[in-house]
Amino acid sequence: MGKPKYIFVTGGVTSSLGKGIIAASLAKLLQAQKFRVTIQKFDPYINVDPGTMNPYEHGECYVTTDGAETDLDLGHYERFLNLKTSQANNVTTGRVYQNVIEKERRGEFLGKTVQVIPHITNEIKSRMLLLGETGDYDIVITEIGGTVGDIESLPYIESVRQLIWDLGKENALVIHLTLIPYLAASGELKTKPTQHSVKTLMESGIAADIIVCRTEYDLPVDLRQKIALFCNVKLEAVIQSIDVETIYDVPLKMLEEGLNRVVLEKLQLKAKQEPDLTEWKQFLEKFKNPKEKIKIGLVGKYVELQDSYKSILESLFHAGAKNETQVDIISIHSEEVDHASEAELLSQVDGVLVAPGFGERGIEGKITAVQYARENKIPFLGICLGMQMAVIEYARNCAGIAKANSTEMDPDCEAPVIDLMESQKTILSKGGTMRLGAWDCQLEKDSLVYSIYQKEIIAERHRHRYEFNETFADKIFDDDFKVVGTNPETQLVEIVENKSHPWFVGVQFHPEYESTVAEPHPLFVAFIKAALTYSLSKQNN
Ligand code: GLN
């Protein structure tokens, strides 16, 4: 295979059209034709990474194995492709500027005036080419965040223009994703916003090669012809992306529309085979035709925004499909859970998942939810903060440590069962300083988790600052509540289990970042299975 080919995905008209899903779907099709593909995301905001952003602003922060805090679209890439991404797959304006400014301070620009063009654009271009230069990929897809016409996007669009010029038309192409709105009053689909956004792109010197149109209704041929004519693309390069039941339908829809075919033709690539989507279709078949149905209560403080727990939701769906079970997620706001409301909120669910999180808001509700799940023997999975709350709950209600708390919530608490590691106490900077990325964990052989993972050493991704405080181990853990997973080097507590409960697991790490369509995460699969067993036993009683 020769040099890699580059595909750039831009967005027009509005944000949130699903560029990430289109990019991931195209990558899936090309991967299914035996091309080696990767996807990277360039975000125009000034934050160095999304790690310090509120989930309400930007949805979940996705963590890669190498410990990068990244945009949630990387989660889609991994879930669709079953491939690992890394720091190199997500670049922000903040990071680009940080790098350029550091170079300037080191004197690398030899006294020149440092400018957006060429210094910022050169930095962007070199990062756009980085993964391609590894020799590991035939095709690199680059998603440009934001919408064309935004001030912030300009240096990226200019970099893409230059790169196409450098690489040659046959080695690079642009897919522009736009919206075709439907006007209910006149019953019409409208192409004008698309024409305008393609024109905006043109003003920056970029002619879109393929136009993917998000639409609620089928685009008739005459409308496609109109888009082709006014936007200067061939008819087959006008691709319809109609609203679908699930994001996992999109690769099949793109296949029907021939997106991969048009891409390969433009890039002058010959595929070894037609896309083999057998496994993907098997997943969809199970996902869409469940035999059973269960409810999982997701207890968190960001539940109003679905994107805040994106990876958890997708992991639950993967695990549901594996169990041929429909998983209905009941979002439960942690601030609303207390002893008065617990039965109403939680008695209906077949499994309780206490979500990760930061800060004090809603934590008493999380602790109450843990207690309810523990006492009522409802399958329980606590993730990160959820695991920490499970420890505090047991300490308070079973080990007689009434004042147990985390120093994150109460820095002066009498019984800091969850506390900062010594190495974290001197860190003042918030960005990128948590315990991040994949760390090993050794499992106790005599445990539920060992029977689930079927191996002794696992590696899971982390994103937290606080840890179980070892000095409380003897007071809290007993024959029921046990540590069943620890970091082999530091002995930090990674997993707790309750042996007198049918399925009660708390994990300090984030299993949700590892679940993919091809390989649903074993912990989620087992959790859903336990919830199904619980649900069936409830029905029989
Ligand atoms: N806030 C907790 C910590 O920093 C948990 C983090 C999380 O749930 N990701 O340790």
Coordinates of C-alpha atoms and ligand atoms in Angstrom, one line a residue:
M1 CA 0.0 0.0 0.0
G2 CA 1.3 3.5 -0.9
K3 CA 0.9 6.7 1.0
P4 CA -2.2 7.1 3.1
K5 CA -5.2 9.0 1.8
Y6 CA -6.9 11.7 3.8
I7 CA -10.6 12.3 4.2
F8 CA -11.8 15.5 5.9
V9 CA -15.3 15.8 7.4
T10 CA -16.7 19.3 7.9
G11 CA -20.1 20.4 9.1
G12 CA -22.5 23.1 7.9
V13 CA -25.8 24.8 8.8
T14 CA -25.9 23.7 12.4
S15 CA -23.8 21.8 14.9
S16 CA -24.9 18.4 16.4
L17 CA -25.7 16.8 13.0
G18 CA -23.6 13.8 13.9
K19 CA -20.3 14.3 12.0
G20 CA -18.7 11.8 14.4
I21 CA -21.3 9.1 13.6
I22 CA -20.9 9.7 9.8
A23 CA -17.1 9.6 10.1
A24 CA -17.3 6.4 12.2
S25 CA -19.8 4.8 9.8
L26 CA -17.6 5.5 6.8
A27 CA -14.6 4.2 8.7
K28 CA -16.6 1.1 9.5
L29 CA -17.4 0.4 5.9
L30 CA -13.8 1.0 4.8
Q31 CA -12.5 -1.2 7.6
A32 CA -15.0 -3.9 6.5
Q33 CA -13.4 -3.6 3.0
K34 CA -10.0 -4.4 4.7
F35 CA -8.6 -0.9 4.7
R36 CA -6.6 0.1 7.7
V37 CA -8.5 3.2 8.9
T38 CA -8.2 5.6 11.8
I39 CA -10.2 8.7 12.7
Q40 CA -9.1 11.9 14.4
K41 CA -11.0 14.9 15.7
F42 CA -9.8 18.5 15.6
D43 CA -11.8 20.7 18.0
P44 CA -11.8 24.5 17.5
Y45 CA -12.2 25.5 21.2
I46 CA -9.4 27.0 23.3
N47 CA -9.5 24.5 26.1
V48 CA -6.4 22.3 25.9
D49 CA -8.6 19.3 26.3
P50 CA -12.2 18.7 27.3
G51 CA -11.1 17.3 30.7
T52 CA -11.9 20.5 32.6
M53 CA -15.2 21.1 30.8
N54 CA -18.5 20.6 32.5
P55 CA -20.4 17.6 31.0
Y56 CA -23.4 19.9 30.5
E57 CA -21.3 21.9 28.1
H58 CA -19.7 19.2 26.1
G59 CA -21.0 15.9 27.1
E60 CA -18.8 13.1 28.5
C61 CA -15.1 13.3 28.5
Y62 CA -13.8 10.2 26.8
V63 CA -10.5 8.7 28.1
T64 CA -8.1 6.8 25.9
T65 CA -5.8 4.0 27.1
D66 CA -2.8 6.4 27.0
G67 CA -4.6 8.7 29.4
A68 CA -5.8 11.5 27.1
E69 CA -9.0 13.2 28.1
T70 CA -10.7 13.6 24.8
D71 CA -13.9 14.5 22.9
L72 CA -16.8 12.0 23.2
D73 CA -16.6 11.3 19.4
L74 CA -13.5 9.2 20.0
G75 CA -15.8 6.9 22.0
H76 CA -17.9 6.4 18.8
Y77 CA -14.8 5.8 16.8
E78 CA -13.6 3.1 19.2
R79 CA -17.1 1.5 19.6
F80 CA -17.6 1.3 15.9
L81 CA -14.1 0.3 14.8
N82 CA -13.1 -1.8 17.8
L83 CA -9.7 0.0 17.7
K84 CA -7.9 2.0 20.3
T85 CA -7.4 5.7 19.8
S86 CA -4.8 7.9 21.6
Q87 CA -3.9 11.4 22.4
A88 CA -2.9 11.9 18.8
N89 CA -6.5 11.4 17.7
N90 CA -7.8 14.5 19.4
V91 CA -6.3 18.0 18.9
T92 CA -7.8 21.2 20.1
T93 CA -7.0 24.9 19.3
G94 CA -5.8 25.2 22.9
R95 CA -3.2 22.4 22.4
V96 CA -2.1 23.8 19.0
Y97 CA -1.5 27.3 20.5
Q98 CA 0.1 25.8 23.6
N99 CA 2.6 24.0 21.4
V100 CA 3.3 27.0 19.1
I101 CA 3.8 29.3 22.1
E102 CA 6.1 26.8 23.7
K103 CA 8.1 26.6 20.5
E104 CA 8.2 30.4 20.4
R105 CA 9.5 30.6 23.9
R106 CA 12.3 28.1 23.0
G107 CA 13.3 30.4 20.2
E108 CA 12.4 27.9 17.5
F109 CA 11.0 30.5 15.1
L110 CA 14.3 32.4 15.0
G111 CA 12.9 35.8 15.6
K112 CA 10.1 35.7 13.1
T113 CA 6.7 37.2 13.9
V114 CA 4.5 34.2 14.9
Q115 CA 1.2 34.3 13.0
V116 CA -1.9 32.2 12.4
I117 CA -0.7 31.6 8.9
P118 CA 1.8 29.9 8.6
H119 CA 2.7 29.0 12.2
I120 CA -0.7 27.9 13.6
T121 CA -1.7 26.3 10.3
N122 CA 1.6 24.5 10.0
E123 CA 1.2 23.1 13.5
I124 CA -2.4 22.0 12.5
K125 CA -1.2 20.4 9.3
S126 CA 1.6 18.5 10.9
R127 CA -0.8 17.1 13.5
M128 CA -3.3 16.2 10.7
L129 CA -0.6 14.2 9.0
L130 CA 0.9 12.6 12.2
L131 CA -1.1 9.4 12.3
G132 CA -0.8 8.9 8.5
E133 CA 3.0 9.1 8.8
T134 CA 3.1 6.1 11.2
G135 CA 2.6 3.8 8.3
D136 CA -0.2 2.0 10.2
Y137 CA -3.0 3.4 8.1
D138 CA -4.3 3.4 4.5
I139 CA -6.9 6.0 5.2
V140 CA -7.0 8.8 7.8
I141 CA -10.4 10.4 8.4
T142 CA -10.2 13.9 10.1
E143 CA -13.3 15.3 11.6
I144 CA -13.3 19.1 12.0
G145 CA -15.4 20.1 15.0
G146 CA -17.8 23.1 14.8
T147 CA -19.5 24.5 11.7
V148 CA -17.9 26.2 8.7
G149 CA -18.1 29.9 8.9
D150 CA -17.3 29.9 12.6
I151 CA -14.4 32.2 13.4
E152 CA -12.8 29.5 15.5
S153 CA -12.8 27.0 12.5
L154 CA -11.0 29.2 10.1
P155 CA -7.4 28.0 10.7
Y156 CA -8.6 24.4 10.4
I157 CA -10.4 25.0 7.1
E158 CA -7.4 26.9 5.8
S159 CA -5.1 24.0 6.9
V160 CA -7.4 21.5 5.0
R161 CA -7.2 23.7 1.9
Q162 CA -3.4 23.8 2.0
L163 CA -3.2 20.0 2.7
I164 CA -5.4 19.2 -0.3
W165 CA -3.1 21.4 -2.4
D166 CA 0.0 19.7 -0.9
L167 CA -1.3 16.1 -1.2
G168 CA -3.2 16.4 -4.5
K169 CA -6.9 15.9 -5.3
E170 CA -6.6 12.1 -5.7
N171 CA -5.1 11.8 -2.2
A172 CA -7.5 13.9 -0.2
L173 CA -11.2 14.7 -0.2
V174 CA -13.8 16.7 1.7
I175 CA -17.1 15.4 2.9
H176 CA -19.5 18.2 4.0
L177 CA -22.3 17.3 6.3
T178 CA -25.3 19.6 6.2
L179 CA -29.0 19.8 7.1
I180 CA -31.9 19.7 4.8
P181 CA -34.7 21.2 6.9
Y182 CA -38.3 20.2 6.4
L183 CA -40.8 23.1 6.6
A184 CA -44.0 21.6 8.0
A185 CA -46.1 24.6 7.0
S186 CA -45.4 24.2 3.3
G187 CA -44.5 20.5 3.5
E188 CA -41.2 21.1 1.8
L189 CA -37.6 20.0 2.2
K190 CA -35.3 23.0 1.7
T191 CA -31.8 23.0 0.1
K192 CA -30.9 26.7 0.5
P193 CA -29.0 26.3 3.8
T194 CA -26.9 23.6 2.2
Q195 CA -26.2 25.8 -0.8
H196 CA -25.1 28.6 1.5
S197 CA -22.9 26.4 3.6
V198 CA -21.2 24.8 0.6
K199 CA -20.6 28.4 -0.7
T200 CA -19.1 29.4 2.7
L201 CA -16.7 26.5 2.4
M202 CA -15.9 27.6 -1.2
E203 CA -15.0 31.1 0.0
S204 CA -12.2 29.4 2.0
G205 CA -11.0 27.7 -1.2
I206 CA -12.5 24.3 -0.5
A207 CA -14.9 22.5 -2.9
A208 CA -16.8 19.8 -1.1
D209 CA -16.4 16.5 -2.9
I210 CA -19.3 14.7 -1.2
I211 CA -22.3 16.2 0.5
V212 CA -24.0 14.2 3.2
C213 CA -27.5 15.6 3.9
R214 CA -29.1 15.0 7.2
T215 CA -32.9 14.8 6.7
E216 CA -36.0 13.7 8.4
Y217 CA -37.6 12.6 5.1
D218 CA -36.4 10.8 1.9
L219 CA -34.7 13.2 -0.5
P220 CA -36.4 12.8 -3.9
V221 CA -34.2 12.6 -7.0
D222 CA -35.0 16.1 -8.2
L223 CA -33.9 17.5 -4.9
R224 CA -30.6 15.6 -5.1
Q225 CA -30.1 16.8 -8.6
K226 CA -30.7 20.4 -7.4
I227 CA -28.1 20.0 -4.6
A228 CA -25.6 18.4 -7.1
L229 CA -26.1 21.2 -9.6
F230 CA -25.8 24.1 -7.2
C231 CA -23.1 22.6 -5.0
N232 CA -21.0 21.4 -8.0
V233 CA -20.9 17.7 -7.1
K234 CA -21.9 14.6 -9.0
L235 CA -25.4 13.2 -8.3
E236 CA -24.0 10.1 -6.6
A237 CA -21.9 12.3 -4.3
V238 CA -25.1 13.7 -2.8
I239 CA -25.7 11.2 0.1
Q240 CA -28.8 11.1 2.2
S241 CA -28.5 10.5 5.9
I242 CA -32.0 10.0 7.1
D243 CA -33.0 9.8 10.8
V244 CA -32.7 6.3 12.0
E245 CA -33.8 4.3 15.0
T246 CA -30.2 3.8 16.3
I247 CA -26.8 5.2 15.5
Y248 CA -25.7 1.6 14.7
D249 CA -28.0 1.7 11.6
V250 CA -25.9 4.5 10.0
P251 CA -23.1 2.3 8.5
L252 CA -25.8 0.2 6.7
K253 CA -27.6 3.3 5.5
M254 CA -24.3 4.8 4.2
L255 CA -23.6 1.5 2.4
E256 CA -27.0 1.7 0.7
E257 CA -26.2 5.3 -0.3
G258 CA -22.9 4.2 -1.7
L259 CA -20.8 6.6 0.4
N260 CA -17.8 4.2 0.6
R261 CA -18.0 3.6 -3.2
V262 CA -17.9 7.3 -4.0
V263 CA -15.0 7.8 -1.5
L264 CA -12.9 5.0 -3.0
E265 CA -13.5 6.1 -6.5
K266 CA -12.5 9.7 -5.7
L267 CA -9.4 8.5 -3.9
Q268 CA -8.6 6.1 -6.7
L269 CA -8.5 3.1 -4.3
K270 CA -9.4 -0.4 -5.2
A271 CA -11.0 -2.4 -2.5
K272 CA -10.2 -6.1 -2.0
Q273 CA -13.8 -6.9 -1.3
E274 CA -17.3 -5.6 -0.7
P275 CA -17.8 -4.6 3.0
D276 CA -18.2 -7.6 5.2
L277 CA -20.6 -6.5 7.9
T278 CA -21.7 -9.9 9.1
E279 CA -20.9 -9.3 12.8
W280 CA -22.3 -5.8 12.7
K281 CA -25.6 -7.1 11.3
Q282 CA -25.7 -9.9 13.9
F283 CA -25.4 -7.3 16.6
L284 CA -28.1 -5.2 15.1
E285 CA -30.4 -8.2 14.7
K286 CA -30.1 -9.0 18.5
F287 CA -30.3 -5.3 19.4
K288 CA -33.5 -4.8 17.5
N289 CA -35.2 -8.1 18.4
P290 CA -34.8 -8.5 22.1
K291 CA -36.4 -11.5 23.9
E292 CA -36.6 -9.8 27.2
K293 CA -36.8 -6.3 28.7
I294 CA -35.3 -4.8 31.8
K295 CA -35.0 -1.4 33.4
I296 CA -31.7 0.0 34.7
G297 CA -31.7 2.9 37.0
L298 CA -28.9 5.3 36.2
V299 CA -28.2 7.4 39.2
G300 CA -26.2 10.5 38.4
K301 CA -26.2 14.3 38.6
Y302 CA -26.0 15.1 34.9
V303 CA -28.9 12.9 33.8
E304 CA -30.7 15.7 32.0
L305 CA -28.1 15.5 29.3
Q306 CA -27.8 12.1 27.6
D307 CA -24.4 12.8 26.3
S308 CA -23.0 13.1 29.8
Y309 CA -23.1 9.4 30.2
K310 CA -22.7 8.4 26.5
S311 CA -20.2 5.6 27.0
I312 CA -22.2 4.1 29.9
L313 CA -25.4 4.1 27.9
E314 CA -23.7 2.6 24.8
S315 CA -22.1 -0.1 27.0
L316 CA -25.5 -1.0 28.5
F317 CA -26.9 -1.3 25.0
H318 CA -24.0 -3.5 23.8
A319 CA -24.5 -5.7 26.8
G320 CA -28.3 -5.7 26.3
A321 CA -27.8 -7.0 22.7
K322 CA -25.4 -9.7 23.9
N323 CA -28.1 -10.8 26.4
E324 CA -30.9 -10.4 23.8
T325 CA -32.5 -8.0 26.2
Q326 CA -33.8 -4.5 25.7
V327 CA -32.3 -2.2 28.3
D328 CA -34.5 0.7 29.2
I329 CA -32.6 3.3 31.1
I330 CA -34.4 5.1 33.8
S331 CA -32.5 8.3 34.5
I332 CA -32.6 9.1 38.2
H333 CA -31.3 12.5 39.4
S334 CA -29.1 11.8 42.4
E335 CA -30.4 15.0 44.1
E336 CA -33.9 13.5 44.1
V337 CA -33.0 10.3 45.9
D338 CA -33.6 10.1 49.7
H339 CA -35.3 7.7 52.1
A340 CA -38.7 9.2 51.3
S341 CA -38.4 8.8 47.5
E342 CA -36.1 5.8 47.2
A343 CA -38.9 3.2 47.0
E344 CA -40.8 5.1 44.3
L345 CA -37.6 5.7 42.3
L346 CA -35.8 2.5 42.7
S347 CA -38.3 -0.3 43.4
Q348 CA -39.2 -0.4 39.7
V349 CA -35.7 -1.0 38.4
D350 CA -33.9 -4.3 37.8
G351 CA -30.4 -2.9 38.3
V352 CA -28.9 0.2 39.8
L353 CA -25.9 1.9 38.3
V354 CA -24.4 4.7 40.3
A355 CA -22.5 6.9 37.9
P356 CA -19.1 8.6 38.0
G357 CA -19.0 12.3 38.9
F358 CA -17.2 15.1 40.6
G359 CA -18.1 17.3 43.5
E360 CA -20.6 17.3 46.3
R361 CA -23.9 17.8 44.6
G362 CA -26.1 14.8 44.8
I363 CA -23.8 12.5 46.6
E364 CA -26.1 11.8 49.6
G365 CA -28.6 10.6 47.0
K366 CA -26.0 8.3 45.5
I367 CA -25.2 6.8 48.9
T368 CA -29.0 6.3 49.5
A369 CA -29.3 4.6 46.2
V370 CA -26.4 2.2 47.0
Q371 CA -28.0 1.4 50.4
Y372 CA -31.3 0.7 48.7
A373 CA -29.7 -1.6 46.1
R374 CA -27.6 -3.4 48.8
E375 CA -30.5 -4.0 51.2
N376 CA -33.0 -5.0 48.5
K377 CA -30.5 -7.2 46.7
I378 CA -30.9 -5.3 43.4
P379 CA -28.0 -5.9 41.1
F380 CA -25.6 -2.9 41.6
L381 CA -22.7 -1.5 39.6
G382 CA -20.9 1.5 41.0
I383 CA -18.5 3.2 38.7
C384 CA -15.6 5.4 40.0
L385 CA -17.5 7.9 42.2
G386 CA -20.2 5.2 42.4
M387 CA -17.7 2.8 43.8
Q388 CA -16.4 5.4 46.3
M389 CA -20.1 6.0 47.4
A390 CA -20.5 2.2 47.8
V391 CA -17.5 2.2 50.2
I392 CA -18.8 5.2 52.2
E393 CA -22.3 3.6 52.4
Y394 CA -20.9 0.3 53.8
A395 CA -18.6 2.2 56.2
R396 CA -21.5 4.3 57.5
N397 CA -24.3 1.8 57.7
C398 CA -22.5 -1.5 58.3
A399 CA -19.1 -0.8 59.7
G400 CA -20.2 1.7 62.3
I401 CA -18.2 4.7 60.9
A402 CA -21.0 7.2 60.9
K403 CA -18.8 10.1 59.8
A404 CA -17.3 8.3 56.8
N405 CA -16.9 10.5 53.8
S406 CA -14.6 11.5 51.0
T407 CA -12.3 14.5 51.4
E408 CA -13.5 15.6 48.0
M409 CA -16.9 16.4 49.6
D410 CA -15.7 17.4 53.1
P411 CA -12.0 18.2 53.3
D412 CA -12.1 18.2 57.1
C413 CA -14.2 15.0 57.6
E414 CA -13.4 12.9 60.7
A415 CA -13.3 9.6 58.8
P416 CA -11.8 10.2 55.3
V417 CA -12.3 6.7 53.9
I418 CA -11.9 8.2 50.4
D419 CA -9.0 10.5 50.2
L420 CA -6.4 12.1 47.9
M421 CA -3.3 10.1 47.3
E422 CA -0.1 11.7 48.7
S423 CA 1.1 12.4 45.2
Q424 CA -2.1 14.3 44.4
K425 CA -2.0 16.6 47.4
T426 CA 0.6 19.0 46.0
I427 CA -1.0 19.2 42.6
L428 CA -2.7 22.5 42.0
S429 CA -3.3 22.4 38.2
K430 CA -6.6 20.8 37.3
G431 CA -6.0 19.9 33.7
G432 CA -4.7 16.4 32.9
T433 CA -3.4 15.7 36.4
M434 CA -5.8 13.0 37.5
R435 CA -5.0 9.3 37.6
L436 CA -5.7 8.7 33.9
G437 CA -5.6 6.0 31.3
A438 CA -5.1 2.2 31.5
W439 CA -3.8 0.7 34.7
D440 CA -3.4 -2.9 35.7
C441 CA -5.6 -4.5 38.2
Q442 CA -5.1 -7.9 39.8
L443 CA -8.2 -9.9 40.6
E444 CA -8.8 -12.3 43.5
K445 CA -9.4 -15.7 42.2
D446 CA -12.3 -16.3 44.6
S447 CA -14.5 -13.5 43.3
L448 CA -17.4 -12.7 41.1
V449 CA -15.3 -10.4 38.9
Y450 CA -12.7 -13.2 38.3
S451 CA -15.5 -15.4 37.1
I452 CA -16.6 -12.6 34.8
Y453 CA -13.2 -11.5 33.3
Q454 CA -11.8 -15.1 33.4
K455 CA -8.3 -13.7 33.9
E456 CA -6.2 -12.6 36.8
I457 CA -4.7 -9.4 35.4
I458 CA -6.9 -6.9 33.7
A459 CA -6.2 -3.3 32.4
E460 CA -8.9 -0.7 32.7
R461 CA -9.1 3.0 32.1
H462 CA -9.1 5.5 35.0
R463 CA -10.1 9.1 35.5
H464 CA -10.1 10.1 39.2
R465 CA -8.1 11.9 41.9
Y466 CA -9.4 10.2 45.0
E467 CA -8.7 6.7 46.3
F468 CA -9.8 4.3 49.0
N469 CA -7.8 5.2 52.1
E470 CA -6.0 2.1 53.1
T471 CA -5.9 3.0 56.8
F472 CA -9.6 2.2 57.0
A473 CA -9.3 -1.3 55.3
D474 CA -9.5 -3.3 58.5
K475 CA -12.5 -1.3 59.9
I476 CA -14.6 -1.5 56.7
F477 CA -13.9 -4.7 54.9
D478 CA -15.2 -8.0 56.3
D479 CA -16.4 -11.4 55.2
D480 CA -19.2 -9.8 53.1
F481 CA -17.7 -6.6 51.8
K482 CA -14.4 -7.4 50.2
V483 CA -11.6 -5.9 48.0
V484 CA -11.3 -8.2 45.0
G485 CA -9.1 -6.1 42.7
T486 CA -6.0 -4.1 43.4
N487 CA -3.3 -2.4 41.5
P488 CA -0.4 -4.9 41.6
E489 CA 2.2 -2.1 42.0
T490 CA 0.6 0.4 44.3
Q491 CA -2.0 -1.9 46.0
L492 CA -4.6 0.8 45.4
V493 CA -8.1 -0.6 45.7
E494 CA -9.7 -1.1 42.3
I495 CA -12.8 -3.3 42.9
V496 CA -15.0 -4.1 45.8
E497 CA -17.7 -6.8 46.0
N498 CA -20.4 -7.7 48.4
K499 CA -20.5 -11.5 48.9
S500 CA -23.8 -11.6 50.6
H501 CA -25.5 -9.9 47.7
P502 CA -26.3 -11.6 44.4
W503 CA -24.5 -9.0 42.3
F504 CA -22.8 -6.0 43.9
V505 CA -19.7 -4.6 42.3
G506 CA -18.0 -1.3 42.6
V507 CA -15.1 -0.4 40.3
Q508 CA -12.7 2.5 40.7
F509 CA -12.1 2.5 36.9
H510 CA -14.3 3.1 33.9
P511 CA -15.2 -0.1 32.1
E512 CA -17.5 1.9 29.8
Y513 CA -14.6 3.2 27.8
E514 CA -13.7 -0.3 26.7
S515 CA -17.0 -1.6 25.5
T516 CA -17.4 -1.9 21.7
V517 CA -20.0 -3.4 19.3
A518 CA -17.7 -6.2 18.5
E519 CA -16.7 -6.8 22.1
P520 CA -19.2 -5.7 24.7
H521 CA -17.6 -5.3 28.1
P522 CA -17.8 -8.4 30.2
L523 CA -18.7 -6.5 33.4
F524 CA -21.7 -4.8 31.7
V525 CA -22.7 -8.1 30.1
A526 CA -22.7 -9.8 33.5
F527 CA -24.5 -6.8 35.1
I528 CA -27.3 -7.0 32.5
K529 CA -27.5 -10.8 32.9
A530 CA -27.8 -10.3 36.7
A531 CA -30.5 -7.7 36.2
L532 CA -32.4 -10.0 33.9
T533 CA -32.2 -12.8 36.4
Y534 CA -33.5 -10.4 39.1
S535 CA -36.3 -9.2 36.8
L536 CA -37.4 -12.8 36.0
S537 CA -37.4 -13.8 39.6
K538 CA -39.5 -10.7 40.5
Q539 CA -42.0 -11.8 37.8
N540 CA -42.2 -15.3 39.2
N541 CA -42.8 -14.2 42.8
Ligands
GLN1 N1 -14.6 12.6 41.9 C1 -14.0 11.3 42.1 C2 -12.5 11.4 42.1 O1 -11.9 12.3 41.5 C3 -14.5 10.3 41.1 C4 -14.2 10.6 39.7 C5 -15.0 9.9 38.7 O2 -16.1 9.4 39.0 N2 -14.6 9.8 37.5 O3 -11.8 10.5 42.5

